[in-house]
CSV table of N, CA and C and ligand atoms in Angstrom, one decimal:
chain,number,residue,atom,x,y,z
A,24,MET,N,47.1,92.3,-191.1
A,24,MET,CA,48.1,92.3,-189.8
A,24,MET,C,47.9,90.7,-189.4
A,25,LYS,N,49.3,90.9,-188.3
A,25,LYS,CA,49.2,89.7,-187.8
A,25,LYS,C,48.8,89.8,-186.6
A,26,ILE,N,47.5,88.9,-186.2
A,26,ILE,CA,46.9,89.1,-185.1
A,26,ILE,C,47.0,87.6,-184.2
A,27,VAL,N,47.5,88.0,-183.1
A,27,VAL,CA,47.8,86.6,-181.8
A,27,VAL,C,46.4,86.6,-181.3
A,28,LEU,N,46.5,85.2,-181.1
A,28,LEU,CA,45.0,84.4,-180.3
A,28,LEU,C,45.4,84.1,-179.2
A,29,GLY,N,44.9,84.2,-178.0
A,29,GLY,CA,45.3,82.8,-177.1
A,29,GLY,C,43.9,82.8,-176.3
A,30,CYS,N,43.9,81.7,-175.4
A,30,CYS,CA,42.4,81.5,-175.1
A,30,CYS,C,43.0,80.1,-173.8
A,31,ASP,N,42.1,79.9,-172.9
A,31,ASP,CA,42.0,78.9,-171.7
A,31,ASP,C,40.8,78.1,-172.3
A,32,HIS,N,40.7,77.0,-171.4
A,32,HIS,CA,39.9,75.9,-171.9
A,32,HIS,C,38.6,76.6,-172.1
A,33,ALA,N,38.0,77.6,-171.2
A,33,ALA,CA,36.6,78.4,-171.2
A,33,ALA,C,36.7,79.0,-172.3
A,34,GLY,N,37.6,79.2,-173.4
A,34,GLY,CA,37.4,80.1,-174.2
A,34,GLY,C,37.7,79.0,-175.7
A,35,PHE,N,38.0,77.8,-175.5
A,35,PHE,CA,38.5,76.8,-176.8
A,35,PHE,C,37.5,76.6,-177.5
A,36,GLU,N,36.4,76.4,-177.0
A,36,GLU,CA,35.2,75.9,-177.9
A,36,GLU,C,34.9,76.9,-179.2
A,37,ILE,N,35.2,78.2,-178.9
A,37,ILE,CA,34.4,79.0,-180.1
A,37,ILE,C,36.0,79.8,-181.0
A,38,LYS,N,37.1,79.4,-180.3
A,38,LYS,CA,38.5,80.1,-180.8
A,38,LYS,C,38.5,79.8,-182.3
A,39,ASP,N,38.4,78.6,-182.5
A,39,ASP,CA,38.7,78.0,-184.1
A,39,ASP,C,38.0,78.8,-184.9
A,40,ALA,N,36.3,79.4,-184.7
A,40,ALA,CA,35.7,79.9,-185.5
A,40,ALA,C,36.3,81.5,-185.7
A,41,VAL,N,36.8,81.6,-184.3
A,41,VAL,CA,37.5,83.1,-184.5
A,41,VAL,C,38.6,83.5,-185.0
A,42,ILE,N,39.6,82.4,-185.5
A,42,ILE,CA,40.3,82.5,-186.0
A,42,ILE,C,39.9,82.3,-187.6
A,43,ALA,N,39.4,81.2,-188.1
A,43,ALA,CA,38.9,81.3,-189.2
A,43,ALA,C,38.3,82.9,-189.5
A,44,HIS,N,37.5,83.3,-188.9
A,44,HIS,CA,37.0,84.4,-189.5
A,44,HIS,C,37.8,85.3,-189.5
A,45,ILE,N,38.8,85.7,-188.6
A,45,ILE,CA,40.0,86.6,-188.9
A,45,ILE,C,40.8,86.4,-190.0
A,46,LYS,N,41.1,85.0,-190.3
A,46,LYS,CA,41.8,85.0,-191.9
A,46,LYS,C,40.9,85.2,-192.7
A,47,GLU,N,39.6,84.6,-192.5
A,47,GLU,CA,38.9,84.7,-193.9
A,47,GLU,C,38.9,86.6,-194.1
A,48,LYS,N,39.1,87.6,-193.2
A,48,LYS,CA,39.2,89.0,-193.3
A,48,LYS,C,40.2,89.4,-193.8
A,49,GLY,N,41.4,88.0,-194.3
A,49,GLY,CA,42.6,88.7,-194.8
A,49,GLY,C,43.9,88.8,-194.0
A,50,HIS,N,43.8,88.8,-192.2
A,50,HIS,CA,44.8,88.8,-191.8
A,50,HIS,C,45.2,87.5,-191.6
A,51,GLU,N,46.2,87.2,-190.6
A,51,GLU,CA,47.3,86.4,-190.2
A,51,GLU,C,46.9,86.2,-188.6
A,52,VAL,N,47.1,84.8,-188.4
A,52,VAL,CA,46.9,84.6,-187.2
A,52,VAL,C,48.1,83.4,-186.4
A,53,VAL,N,48.2,83.9,-185.6
A,53,VAL,CA,49.4,83.2,-184.9
A,53,VAL,C,48.7,82.9,-183.3
A,54,GLU,N,48.6,81.7,-183.0
A,54,GLU,CA,47.8,80.8,-182.1
A,54,GLU,C,48.9,80.6,-180.9
A,55,VAL,N,48.7,81.0,-179.9
A,55,VAL,CA,49.5,80.6,-178.8
A,55,VAL,C,49.1,79.8,-177.3
A,56,GLY,N,47.9,79.0,-178.0
A,56,GLY,CA,47.0,78.0,-177.2
A,56,GLY,C,46.3,78.7,-176.2
A,57,THR,N,45.5,77.7,-175.4
A,57,THR,CA,45.6,76.9,-175.0
A,57,THR,C,45.4,75.6,-176.6
A,58,PHE,N,45.6,74.5,-176.6
A,58,PHE,CA,45.2,73.7,-177.7
A,58,PHE,C,44.4,72.2,-177.6
A,59,SER,N,43.7,72.7,-176.2
A,59,SER,CA,43.1,71.2,-175.7
A,59,SER,C,41.8,71.9,-174.8
A,60,SER,N,40.7,71.1,-174.7
A,60,SER,CA,39.9,71.7,-173.6
A,60,SER,C,40.3,71.5,-172.6
A,61,ALA,N,41.4,70.8,-172.1
A,61,ALA,CA,41.5,70.4,-170.9
A,61,ALA,C,42.0,71.8,-169.7
A,62,SER,N,41.6,71.7,-168.6
A,62,SER,CA,41.6,72.9,-167.6
A,62,SER,C,43.1,73.3,-167.7
A,63,CYS,N,43.1,74.6,-167.7
A,63,CYS,CA,44.6,75.1,-167.9
A,63,CYS,C,44.5,76.9,-167.4
A,64,HIS,N,45.6,77.3,-166.8
A,64,HIS,CA,45.5,78.8,-166.4
A,64,HIS,C,45.8,79.8,-167.1
A,65,TYR,N,44.4,80.9,-167.4
A,65,TYR,CA,44.6,82.0,-168.2
A,65,TYR,C,45.8,82.9,-168.3
A,66,PRO,N,46.7,82.9,-167.3
A,66,PRO,CA,47.9,84.3,-167.2
A,66,PRO,C,48.7,83.9,-168.2
A,67,LYS,N,48.9,82.5,-168.3
A,67,LYS,CA,50.1,81.9,-169.2
A,67,LYS,C,49.8,82.1,-170.3
A,68,PHE,N,48.8,82.1,-170.5
A,68,PHE,CA,48.0,82.3,-172.5
A,68,PHE,C,48.1,83.8,-172.7
A,69,ALA,N,47.8,84.8,-171.6
A,69,ALA,CA,47.4,86.0,-171.6
A,69,ALA,C,49.1,86.6,-172.1
A,70,SER,N,49.8,85.9,-171.2
A,70,SER,CA,51.4,86.5,-171.0
A,70,SER,C,52.1,85.9,-172.6
A,71,ALA,N,51.8,84.8,-173.0
A,71,ALA,CA,52.4,84.5,-174.4
A,71,ALA,C,51.8,85.3,-175.5
A,72,ALA,N,50.5,85.9,-175.3
A,72,ALA,CA,49.9,86.6,-176.4
A,72,ALA,C,50.6,87.9,-176.4
A,73,CYS,N,50.4,88.3,-175.1
A,73,CYS,CA,51.2,90.1,-174.9
A,73,CYS,C,52.5,89.9,-175.3
A,74,GLU,N,53.6,89.0,-175.4
A,74,GLU,CA,54.9,89.1,-175.3
A,74,GLU,C,54.9,89.2,-177.3
A,75,LYS,N,53.8,88.5,-178.0
A,75,LYS,CA,53.9,88.7,-179.4
A,75,LYS,C,53.5,90.1,-179.6
A,76,VAL,N,52.9,90.5,-178.7
A,76,VAL,CA,52.6,92.3,-179.2
A,76,VAL,C,53.6,93.0,-179.1
A,77,LEU,N,54.3,92.8,-177.5
A,77,LEU,CA,55.1,93.9,-177.2
A,77,LEU,C,56.3,93.6,-178.1
A,78,SER,N,56.8,92.5,-178.5
A,78,SER,CA,57.9,92.3,-179.4
A,78,SER,C,57.6,92.9,-180.9
A,79,GLY,N,56.5,93.1,-181.1
A,79,GLY,CA,56.2,93.5,-182.6
A,79,GLY,C,55.8,92.5,-183.6
A,80,GLU,N,56.2,91.2,-183.0
A,80,GLU,CA,55.7,90.2,-184.1
A,80,GLU,C,54.4,90.4,-184.5
A,81,CYS,N,53.3,90.6,-183.4
A,81,CYS,CA,52.0,90.8,-184.0
A,81,CYS,C,51.6,92.3,-183.6
A,82,GLN,N,50.5,92.5,-184.4
A,82,GLN,CA,50.3,94.2,-184.0
A,82,GLN,C,49.1,94.3,-183.3
A,83,LEU,N,48.5,93.1,-183.0
A,83,LEU,CA,47.1,93.2,-182.1
A,83,LEU,C,46.8,91.6,-181.1
A,84,GLY,N,46.2,91.8,-180.1
A,84,GLY,CA,45.8,90.5,-179.6
A,84,GLY,C,44.4,90.2,-179.2
A,85,ILE,N,44.1,88.7,-179.6
A,85,ILE,CA,42.8,88.5,-179.4
A,85,ILE,C,43.1,87.4,-177.9
A,86,LEU,N,42.1,87.7,-176.9
A,86,LEU,CA,42.4,86.4,-175.6
A,86,LEU,C,40.8,86.4,-175.3
A,87,ILE,N,40.6,85.1,-175.1
A,87,ILE,CA,39.5,84.5,-175.1
A,87,ILE,C,39.6,83.8,-173.6
A,88,CYS,N,38.5,83.8,-172.8
A,88,CYS,CA,38.4,83.0,-172.0
A,88,CYS,C,36.8,82.8,-171.3
A,89,GLY,N,36.7,82.3,-170.1
A,89,GLY,CA,35.1,82.3,-169.9
A,89,GLY,C,34.6,83.9,-169.7
A,90,THR,N,34.9,84.7,-169.4
A,90,THR,CA,34.4,86.1,-169.0
A,90,THR,C,35.2,87.0,-169.9
A,91,GLY,N,36.1,86.7,-169.9
A,91,GLY,CA,37.3,87.7,-170.6
A,91,GLY,C,38.0,88.8,-169.8
A,92,VAL,N,37.5,88.3,-168.3
A,92,VAL,CA,38.3,89.4,-167.3
A,92,VAL,C,39.4,88.9,-166.8
A,93,GLY,N,39.6,87.7,-166.5
A,93,GLY,CA,40.7,87.2,-166.3
A,93,GLY,C,41.9,87.6,-167.1
A,94,MET,N,41.5,86.9,-168.4
A,94,MET,CA,42.6,87.4,-169.4
A,94,MET,C,43.0,89.0,-169.3
A,95,SER,N,41.9,89.8,-169.3
A,95,SER,CA,42.4,91.2,-169.5
A,95,SER,C,43.1,91.9,-168.1
A,96,ILE,N,42.8,91.1,-167.1
A,96,ILE,CA,43.5,91.8,-166.0
A,96,ILE,C,44.9,91.3,-166.1
A,97,ALA,N,45.0,89.8,-166.5
A,97,ALA,CA,46.6,89.5,-166.5
A,97,ALA,C,47.3,90.0,-167.7
A,98,ALA,N,46.5,90.2,-168.9
A,98,ALA,CA,47.2,91.1,-170.0
A,98,ALA,C,47.7,92.5,-169.4
A,99,ASN,N,46.8,93.2,-169.0
A,99,ASN,CA,46.9,94.8,-168.4
A,99,ASN,C,48.1,94.8,-167.2
A,100,LYS,N,48.4,93.4,-166.8
A,100,LYS,CA,50.0,93.5,-166.2
A,100,LYS,C,51.0,93.9,-167.2
A,101,HIS,N,50.9,93.8,-168.2
A,101,HIS,CA,52.1,93.8,-169.0
A,101,HIS,C,52.4,95.1,-169.2
A,102,LYS,N,53.7,95.6,-169.1
A,102,LYS,CA,53.8,97.4,-169.8
A,102,LYS,C,53.6,97.4,-171.1
A,103,GLY,N,52.8,98.3,-171.6
A,103,GLY,CA,52.5,98.6,-173.0
A,103,GLY,C,51.6,97.9,-173.4
A,104,ILE,N,51.0,97.0,-173.1
A,104,ILE,CA,49.9,96.1,-173.0
A,104,ILE,C,48.7,97.2,-172.8
A,105,ARG,N,47.4,97.5,-173.7
A,105,ARG,CA,46.1,98.0,-173.3
A,105,ARG,C,45.0,97.1,-173.5
A,106,ALA,N,44.6,96.4,-172.6
A,106,ALA,CA,43.7,95.4,-172.9
A,106,ALA,C,42.4,95.5,-172.4
A,107,ALA,N,41.2,95.5,-173.1
A,107,ALA,CA,39.6,96.0,-173.3
A,107,ALA,C,39.1,94.7,-173.2
A,108,CYS,N,38.4,94.4,-171.9
A,108,CYS,CA,37.4,93.2,-171.9
A,108,CYS,C,35.9,94.0,-172.5
A,109,CYS,N,35.5,93.1,-173.7
A,109,CYS,CA,34.5,94.1,-174.2
A,109,CYS,C,33.2,92.6,-174.4
A,110,SER,N,32.2,93.4,-174.3
A,110,SER,CA,30.9,92.3,-174.8
A,110,SER,C,30.1,93.2,-175.7
A,111,ASP,N,30.3,94.6,-175.9
A,111,ASP,CA,29.4,95.1,-176.9
A,111,ASP,C,30.8,95.6,-177.9
A,112,VAL,N,29.8,96.0,-179.2
A,112,VAL,CA,30.5,96.0,-180.3
A,112,VAL,C,31.3,97.7,-180.5
A,113,PHE,N,30.1,98.4,-179.8
A,113,PHE,CA,30.6,100.2,-179.7
A,113,PHE,C,31.9,100.3,-179.0
A,114,SER,N,32.1,99.4,-177.3
A,114,SER,CA,33.2,99.5,-176.9
A,114,SER,C,34.3,98.5,-177.7
A,115,ALA,N,34.1,97.5,-178.4
A,115,ALA,CA,35.3,97.4,-179.2
A,115,ALA,C,35.8,98.3,-180.5
A,116,ARG,N,34.9,99.3,-181.0
A,116,ARG,CA,35.4,99.9,-181.5
A,116,ARG,C,36.4,101.2,-181.1
A,117,LEU,N,35.7,101.4,-179.9
A,117,LEU,CA,36.1,102.7,-179.3
A,117,LEU,C,37.4,102.6,-178.6
A,118,THR,N,37.4,101.5,-178.0
A,118,THR,CA,38.8,101.2,-177.1
A,118,THR,C,39.9,101.0,-177.9
A,119,ARG,N,40.0,101.0,-179.3
A,119,ARG,CA,41.0,101.2,-180.5
A,119,ARG,C,40.8,102.4,-180.6
A,120,GLU,N,39.8,103.2,-181.0
A,120,GLU,CA,40.0,104.6,-181.6
A,120,GLU,C,40.2,105.6,-180.3
A,121,HIS,N,40.0,105.3,-179.3
A,121,HIS,CA,40.1,106.2,-178.2
A,121,HIS,C,41.4,105.7,-177.1
A,122,ASN,N,41.2,104.4,-176.8
A,122,ASN,CA,42.3,104.1,-175.8
A,122,ASN,C,43.5,103.4,-176.5
A,123,ASP,N,43.6,103.3,-177.9
A,123,ASP,CA,44.7,102.5,-178.6
A,123,ASP,C,44.6,101.1,-177.9
A,124,ALA,N,43.9,100.7,-177.7
A,124,ALA,CA,44.1,99.4,-177.1
A,124,ALA,C,44.6,98.4,-177.8
A,125,ASN,N,45.3,97.4,-178.0
A,125,ASN,CA,46.0,96.5,-178.4
A,125,ASN,C,45.6,95.1,-178.1
A,126,VAL,N,44.9,94.9,-177.6
A,126,VAL,CA,44.3,93.5,-177.1
A,126,VAL,C,42.8,93.4,-176.6
A,127,LEU,N,42.4,92.9,-177.2
A,127,LEU,CA,40.6,92.4,-176.9
A,127,LEU,C,40.6,91.3,-176.4
A,128,CYS,N,39.6,91.4,-175.3
A,128,CYS,CA,39.6,90.1,-174.8
A,128,CYS,C,37.7,89.9,-174.5
A,129,PHE,N,37.0,88.7,-174.5
A,129,PHE,CA,36.1,88.6,-174.3
A,129,PHE,C,36.0,87.2,-173.8
A,130,GLY,N,34.4,86.9,-173.5
A,130,GLY,CA,34.4,85.4,-172.5
A,130,GLY,C,33.4,84.7,-173.7
A,131,GLN,N,33.8,83.6,-174.0
A,131,GLN,CA,33.1,82.4,-174.3
A,131,GLN,C,31.5,82.2,-173.7
A,132,ARG,N,31.8,82.3,-172.4
A,132,ARG,CA,30.6,82.2,-171.6
A,132,ARG,C,29.6,83.6,-171.5
A,133,VAL,N,30.1,84.5,-172.0
A,133,VAL,CA,29.3,85.8,-172.1
A,133,VAL,C,28.8,86.0,-173.4
A,134,VAL,N,29.5,85.9,-174.5
A,134,VAL,CA,29.1,86.5,-175.8
A,134,VAL,C,28.8,85.1,-176.6
A,135,GLY,N,27.9,85.0,-177.5
A,135,GLY,CA,27.8,84.1,-178.2
A,135,GLY,C,28.8,84.1,-179.7
A,136,ILE,N,28.7,83.2,-180.4
A,136,ILE,CA,29.5,83.2,-181.8
A,136,ILE,C,29.7,84.4,-182.6
A,137,GLY,N,28.1,84.6,-183.0
A,137,GLY,CA,27.8,85.8,-183.6
A,137,GLY,C,28.5,87.2,-183.0
A,138,LEU,N,28.0,87.3,-181.8
A,138,LEU,CA,28.9,88.9,-181.0
A,138,LEU,C,30.2,88.8,-181.2
A,139,ALA,N,31.0,87.5,-180.6
A,139,ALA,CA,32.0,87.3,-180.9
A,139,ALA,C,32.8,88.0,-182.0
A,140,LEU,N,32.2,87.4,-183.2
A,140,LEU,CA,33.2,87.8,-184.5
A,140,LEU,C,32.6,89.1,-184.9
A,141,ASP,N,31.5,89.8,-184.5
A,141,ASP,CA,31.2,91.1,-184.4
A,141,ASP,C,32.2,92.1,-183.7
A,142,LEU,N,32.6,91.7,-182.4
A,142,LEU,CA,33.5,92.3,-181.4
A,142,LEU,C,34.7,92.6,-182.3
A,143,VAL,N,35.3,91.1,-182.6
A,143,VAL,CA,36.6,91.2,-183.4
A,143,VAL,C,36.9,91.8,-184.9
A,144,ASP,N,35.6,91.9,-185.7
A,144,ASP,CA,35.6,93.2,-186.9
A,144,ASP,C,35.7,94.5,-186.3
A,145,ALA,N,35.0,94.7,-185.3
A,145,ALA,CA,35.2,96.2,-184.7
A,145,ALA,C,36.2,96.4,-184.6
A,146,PHE,N,37.2,95.5,-183.7
A,146,PHE,CA,38.3,95.9,-183.0
A,146,PHE,C,39.4,95.8,-184.2
A,147,LEU,N,39.5,94.9,-185.0
A,147,LEU,CA,40.3,95.2,-186.2
A,147,LEU,C,40.4,96.3,-187.1
A,148,GLU,N,38.8,96.7,-187.4
A,148,GLU,CA,38.6,97.4,-188.2
A,148,GLU,C,39.0,99.0,-188.0
A,149,ALA,N,38.9,99.1,-186.8
A,149,ALA,CA,38.6,100.4,-185.8
A,149,ALA,C,40.5,101.0,-185.9
A,150,GLU,N,40.5,102.2,-186.1
A,150,GLU,CA,42.0,102.8,-186.1
A,150,GLU,C,42.1,103.9,-184.6
A,151,TYR,N,43.3,103.8,-184.3
A,151,TYR,CA,43.4,104.8,-183.2
A,151,TYR,C,43.5,106.1,-183.5
A,152,ALA,N,42.9,107.1,-183.0
A,152,ALA,CA,42.4,108.4,-183.2
A,152,ALA,C,43.8,109.2,-183.4
A,153,ASN,N,44.5,108.9,-182.2
A,153,ASN,CA,46.2,109.3,-182.5
A,153,ASN,C,46.1,110.9,-182.5
A,154,SER,N,44.9,111.9,-181.9
A,154,SER,CA,45.1,112.9,-181.9
A,154,SER,C,44.4,113.4,-180.6
A,155,GLY,N,44.8,114.8,-180.4
A,155,GLY,CA,44.0,115.6,-179.3
A,155,GLY,C,44.3,114.9,-177.9
A,156,ASN,N,43.0,114.9,-177.1
A,156,ASN,CA,43.2,114.3,-175.8
A,156,ASN,C,43.2,113.2,-176.0
A,157,HIS,N,42.9,112.3,-176.9
A,157,HIS,CA,43.2,111.1,-176.9
A,157,HIS,C,44.7,110.8,-176.7
A,158,VAL,N,45.5,111.2,-177.3
A,158,VAL,CA,47.0,110.9,-177.3
A,158,VAL,C,47.6,111.3,-175.8
A,159,THR,N,47.1,112.7,-175.1
A,159,THR,CA,47.1,113.0,-174.0
A,159,THR,C,46.7,111.8,-173.0
A,160,ARG,N,45.9,111.2,-173.2
A,160,ARG,CA,45.4,110.5,-172.1
A,160,ARG,C,45.9,109.0,-172.3
A,161,VAL,N,46.7,108.6,-173.2
A,161,VAL,CA,47.0,107.6,-173.8
A,161,VAL,C,48.5,107.4,-173.1
A,162,ALA,N,49.2,108.9,-173.2
A,162,ALA,CA,50.5,109.6,-172.6
A,162,ALA,C,50.1,109.2,-170.9
A,163,MET,N,49.1,109.4,-170.4
A,163,MET,CA,48.7,109.0,-169.2
A,163,MET,C,48.9,108.1,-168.7
A,164,LEU,N,48.1,107.2,-169.2
A,164,LEU,CA,48.4,105.5,-169.0
A,164,LEU,C,49.6,105.3,-169.2
A,165,LYS,N,50.4,105.5,-170.0
A,165,LYS,CA,52.1,105.0,-170.0
A,165,LYS,C,52.7,105.7,-168.8
A,166,ASP,N,52.2,107.0,-168.4
A,166,ASP,CA,53.2,107.5,-167.1
A,166,ASP,C,52.6,106.7,-165.5
A,167,ILE,N,51.5,106.3,-165.9
A,167,ILE,CA,51.1,105.0,-164.6
A,167,ILE,C,51.8,103.9,-164.8
A,168,GLU,N,52.1,103.5,-165.7
A,168,GLU,CA,52.9,102.3,-166.0
A,168,GLU,C,54.5,102.5,-165.6
A,169,ASP,N,54.5,103.5,-165.6
A,169,ASP,CA,56.0,104.0,-165.3
A,169,ASP,C,56.5,104.4,-164.0
A,170,LYS,N,55.2,104.7,-163.1
A,170,LYS,CA,55.2,104.9,-162.0
A,170,LYS,C,55.0,103.8,-160.9
A,171,ASN,N,54.6,102.7,-161.4
A,171,ASN,CA,54.1,101.5,-161.0
A,171,ASN,C,54.9,100.3,-161.2
A,172,LEU,N,56.1,100.6,-161.1
A,172,LEU,CA,56.8,99.2,-161.6
A,172,LEU,C,56.9,98.2,-160.6
B,216,RB5,C1,38.1,79.4,-165.7
B,216,RB5,O1,36.9,78.7,-165.3
B,216,RB5,C2,37.4,80.8,-165.7
B,216,RB5,O2,37.8,81.4,-164.7
B,216,RB5,C3,38.2,81.8,-167.0
B,216,RB5,O3,38.0,81.2,-168.0
B,216,RB5,C4,37.9,83.5,-166.6
B,216,RB5,O4,36.9,83.4,-166.8
B,216,RB5,C5,38.6,84.1,-165.9
B,216,RB5,O5,38.5,85.3,-165.7
């Protein structure tokens, strides 16, 4: 897969290790910044990553900030993005399987590098169930988007 990765200054320290890990697993990574530890604004990088998912250039996105929360809020403002802020492996897997999440967010100040890599693995290895109530519920999410332009 082609994975887009974005971070802010508070996710900058671990992003290279995350990128290296994703590549080791055989995926391609497109980086959209930030590219230094200087203070910056997470919505900009969330948007840059989401645009690559929405255009189809990348299949999934990973966003890292201090908590993962700001990135997930920003990402979920984009129509068609289902971003999940996770700090446990079970949720990172289930959000792909049940919610068809296309962006994983986590916080460098919340998770250590070991857990970060496990979250990434769980998210990238899981597949959307694409059946039954899950399809109904994801369609309902799309309905909410359409009603709230
Ligand atoms: C930056 O200090 C921090 O607020 C940001 O990385 C993120 O955690 C916001 O949700």
